[in-house]
Coordinates of C-alpha atoms in Angstrom, one line a residue:
M1 CA -20.1 3.3 -3.1
A2 CA -20.6 3.1 0.7
M3 CA -17.2 3.0 2.4
T4 CA -17.8 0.9 5.4
G5 CA -15.1 -1.7 5.6
V6 CA -11.7 -1.7 3.9
L7 CA -11.3 2.0 2.8
R8 CA -8.2 2.2 0.7
P9 CA -4.5 1.3 0.6
G10 CA -2.7 2.6 3.6
H11 CA 1.0 1.9 3.5
A12 CA 3.7 -0.3 1.8
I13 CA 6.9 -1.4 3.6
V14 CA 9.6 -2.0 1.0
R15 CA 13.1 -3.4 1.4
V16 CA 16.0 -1.6 -0.3
L17 CA 19.6 -2.4 -0.8
D18 CA 21.1 1.1 -0.1
L19 CA 19.1 3.1 2.4
E20 CA 20.6 6.5 2.0
E21 CA 20.6 6.4 -1.8
S22 CA 17.0 5.3 -1.7
V23 CA 16.1 8.2 0.7
R24 CA 17.8 10.6 -1.8
F25 CA 15.8 9.1 -4.7
Y26 CA 12.4 9.1 -2.9
T27 CA 12.9 12.7 -1.7
D28 CA 14.8 14.4 -4.5
V29 CA 13.4 12.5 -7.5
M30 CA 10.1 11.2 -6.4
G31 CA 9.4 14.2 -4.2
L32 CA 8.0 12.3 -1.2
K33 CA 8.1 14.0 2.2
E34 CA 10.2 12.2 4.8
T35 CA 8.2 12.1 8.1
G36 CA 10.3 10.1 10.4
R37 CA 12.8 7.3 11.2
D38 CA 12.5 4.7 13.9
S39 CA 15.0 2.7 16.0
S40 CA 14.8 -0.3 13.7
G41 CA 16.1 1.7 10.8
R42 CA 12.9 2.3 8.8
V43 CA 12.4 5.6 7.0
Y44 CA 8.9 6.9 6.6
F45 CA 7.4 9.0 3.8
K46 CA 4.1 10.5 2.7
C47 CA 3.0 12.1 -0.6
H48 CA 2.1 15.8 -0.6
D49 CA -1.7 15.5 -0.5
E50 CA -1.8 12.7 2.1
R51 CA -2.8 13.7 5.6
D52 CA -1.8 10.5 7.4
H53 CA 1.7 10.4 8.8
N54 CA 3.0 7.8 6.4
S55 CA 2.2 5.7 3.3
F56 CA 5.5 4.5 2.1
I57 CA 8.2 3.0 4.4
I58 CA 11.6 1.6 3.4
R59 CA 14.3 -0.4 5.3
Q60 CA 17.7 -1.7 4.3
A61 CA 18.1 -5.4 3.6
D62 CA 20.2 -7.9 1.7
R63 CA 17.4 -8.6 -0.7
A64 CA 15.0 -6.1 -2.2
G65 CA 11.3 -6.7 -2.1
I66 CA 8.1 -6.0 -0.1
D67 CA 7.6 -6.7 3.6
C68 CA 3.9 -6.0 3.6
F69 CA 1.1 -4.0 2.0
A70 CA -1.6 -2.5 4.3
F71 CA -5.1 -1.2 4.0
K72 CA -6.9 1.2 6.2
V73 CA -10.3 0.2 7.6
L74 CA -13.2 2.3 8.9
D75 CA -12.6 2.0 12.7
K76 CA -11.5 -0.3 15.5
A77 CA -14.8 -2.3 15.5
T78 CA -14.3 -3.0 11.8
L79 CA -10.7 -4.1 12.5
E80 CA -11.9 -6.5 15.1
A81 CA -14.6 -7.8 12.7
F82 CA -12.1 -8.5 9.9
D83 CA -9.8 -10.3 12.3
A84 CA -12.6 -12.6 13.3
K85 CA -13.7 -13.1 9.7
L86 CA -10.1 -14.0 8.6
R87 CA -9.7 -16.6 11.4
D88 CA -13.1 -18.1 10.5
H89 CA -11.8 -18.4 6.9
G90 CA -8.9 -20.4 8.2
I91 CA -6.3 -17.5 8.0
A92 CA -3.9 -17.1 10.9
T93 CA -3.7 -13.5 12.1
E94 CA -1.1 -11.6 14.2
R95 CA -1.8 -8.5 16.2
V96 CA 0.9 -5.9 15.9
P97 CA 0.7 -3.4 18.7
A98 CA 0.1 0.3 18.2
G99 CA 3.3 2.3 17.9
E100 CA 5.4 -0.6 16.3
L101 CA 5.2 1.6 13.2
L102 CA 5.5 5.3 13.9
E103 CA 2.2 7.1 14.5
T104 CA 0.2 4.0 13.5
G105 CA -2.4 2.1 15.6
E106 CA -2.7 -1.6 16.1
R107 CA -2.5 -3.7 13.0
V108 CA -3.9 -7.1 12.0
R109 CA -1.3 -9.0 9.9
F110 CA -1.9 -12.1 7.9
Q111 CA -0.4 -14.0 4.9
I112 CA -2.3 -14.5 1.7
P113 CA -1.9 -17.6 -0.6
T114 CA 0.5 -15.7 -2.9
G115 CA 3.0 -15.6 0.0
H116 CA 2.6 -11.9 0.8
L117 CA 1.9 -10.3 4.1
I118 CA -1.2 -8.0 4.2
E119 CA -2.0 -5.7 7.1
L120 CA -5.2 -3.9 8.2
Y121 CA -5.3 -1.0 10.6
A122 CA -7.8 1.7 11.6
E123 CA -5.7 4.5 13.1
K124 CA -2.8 6.7 11.9
T125 CA -1.9 10.1 13.1
D126 CA -3.3 13.0 10.9
V127 CA -0.4 15.3 10.2
G128 CA -2.1 17.3 7.5
N129 CA -0.9 18.1 4.0
G130 CA 0.7 21.4 4.8
L131 CA -2.1 23.5 3.4
G132 CA -4.3 23.7 6.5
Y133 CA -8.0 22.8 6.9
L134 CA -9.5 26.3 6.7
N135 CA -9.2 28.2 3.4
P136 CA -6.2 26.2 2.3
A137 CA -3.8 27.5 -0.4
P138 CA -4.1 25.8 -3.8
W139 CA -0.6 24.3 -3.8
L140 CA 2.4 23.7 -1.6
P141 CA 5.4 26.1 -2.2
D142 CA 8.2 23.7 -1.4
T143 CA 7.6 20.7 -3.6
R144 CA 10.3 19.0 -5.6
G145 CA 10.7 16.1 -8.0
I146 CA 7.8 14.2 -9.5
N147 CA 5.7 15.1 -6.4
P148 CA 2.9 12.5 -6.6
V149 CA -0.5 13.1 -5.0
R150 CA -0.8 9.8 -3.1
M151 CA 0.4 6.2 -2.9
D152 CA -2.2 4.4 -5.0
H153 CA -1.8 0.6 -5.4
C154 CA 0.5 -2.3 -5.7
L155 CA 1.0 -5.2 -8.1
I156 CA 2.3 -8.5 -6.6
Y157 CA 3.4 -11.8 -8.1
G158 CA 2.8 -15.2 -6.6
P159 CA 1.1 -18.6 -6.8
E160 CA -2.4 -19.5 -5.9
I161 CA -4.0 -16.2 -7.1
D162 CA -7.4 -17.9 -7.2
A163 CA -7.3 -18.6 -3.5
A164 CA -6.0 -15.1 -2.8
Y165 CA -8.9 -13.6 -4.9
Q166 CA -11.4 -15.7 -3.0
L167 CA -10.0 -14.3 0.3
F168 CA -10.1 -10.7 -0.9
R169 CA -13.6 -11.1 -2.3
E170 CA -15.3 -13.2 0.4
V171 CA -13.6 -11.9 3.5
L172 CA -12.4 -8.4 2.7
G173 CA -15.2 -7.3 0.3
F174 CA -13.1 -6.5 -2.7
S175 CA -14.4 -6.8 -6.3
V176 CA -12.6 -7.7 -9.5
V177 CA -12.5 -4.9 -12.1
E178 CA -10.3 -6.5 -14.7
R179 CA -8.7 -9.9 -15.5
A180 CA -6.2 -11.3 -18.0
L181 CA -6.6 -15.0 -19.0
L182 CA -4.0 -17.6 -19.8
E183 CA -3.9 -19.3 -23.2
D184 CA -6.6 -21.8 -22.1
G185 CA -9.1 -19.0 -22.0
K186 CA -10.2 -20.0 -18.5
S187 CA -7.4 -19.6 -16.0
D188 CA -6.5 -16.2 -14.6
L189 CA -3.1 -14.8 -15.3
G190 CA -3.8 -11.5 -13.5
L191 CA -6.6 -10.0 -11.4
W192 CA -7.1 -6.3 -10.6
L193 CA -9.1 -5.8 -7.4
T194 CA -10.7 -2.7 -5.8
C195 CA -12.1 -1.9 -2.4
S196 CA -13.0 1.7 -3.3
P197 CA -14.3 3.8 -6.2
K198 CA -10.7 3.7 -7.7
A199 CA -9.8 1.7 -10.8
H200 CA -7.9 -0.8 -8.6
D201 CA -6.2 -1.0 -5.2
I202 CA -4.2 -4.2 -5.6
A203 CA -3.4 -6.5 -8.5
L204 CA -2.3 -10.2 -8.5
V205 CA -0.3 -11.9 -11.2
R206 CA 0.3 -15.7 -11.3
H207 CA 3.9 -16.5 -10.8
N208 CA 5.8 -19.6 -9.5
E209 CA 7.8 -17.8 -6.8
P210 CA 5.8 -16.5 -3.8
G211 CA 6.0 -13.1 -2.3
K212 CA 7.3 -11.1 -5.3
L213 CA 6.7 -7.4 -5.9
H214 CA 6.2 -5.9 -9.3
H215 CA 5.5 -2.3 -8.3
V216 CA 4.1 0.1 -5.8
S217 CA 2.3 2.9 -7.7
F218 CA 1.8 6.6 -7.0
M219 CA -0.9 8.8 -8.4
L220 CA 0.1 11.9 -10.4
E221 CA -2.1 14.8 -11.4
T222 CA -0.5 15.0 -14.8
W223 CA 2.4 13.2 -16.6
E224 CA 4.1 16.6 -16.9
Q225 CA 5.2 16.1 -13.3
V226 CA 7.6 13.4 -14.5
L227 CA 8.8 15.7 -17.3
R228 CA 9.5 18.5 -14.8
A229 CA 11.4 16.2 -12.5

């Protein structure tokens, strides 16, 4: 598959009820690497084999959930092209300036029919995975917890998943890899979509309430990582 548009999931921004307890969980149990905190109270993490500065961001709020899910695109020209395509499709977009998220370039933010905010961006600071780029060691010596390889995908709940699928397919170039039908045998209950060679990068499930999060998923090399943790 030629990777020329939307490349892969880039980051998730998630609301939590207890920030410091969540930080402890994501570092000690999940084994993510904390990479920074900003003036708005957001805490940034990456997985051990990710080279970009962050992929998972949390902030404290009165109600848990997801602020947005983002995808990395090929380059700035691709970001501009997607912004124009979204507006031509009737989707309002917002430009979020570079630096609003730590070490992250300008983002294009928009709401999909399920009520979720999606972001596209082209640039994020490469901080490496700790192994170097020349003759890297086979593993990191200071890992802890489950220690996932990367942030992998999300599953979201909301209404109008048919319109959301149309947007992902016609504007962003995603394809459907799996679907679950309702009892009528025609209407989609759930859709699993990909923009890459992976099994899926985002999944949509039909639900009356908009903007709901089921999970953000992390890739493991083996289930034994959970057992070790």
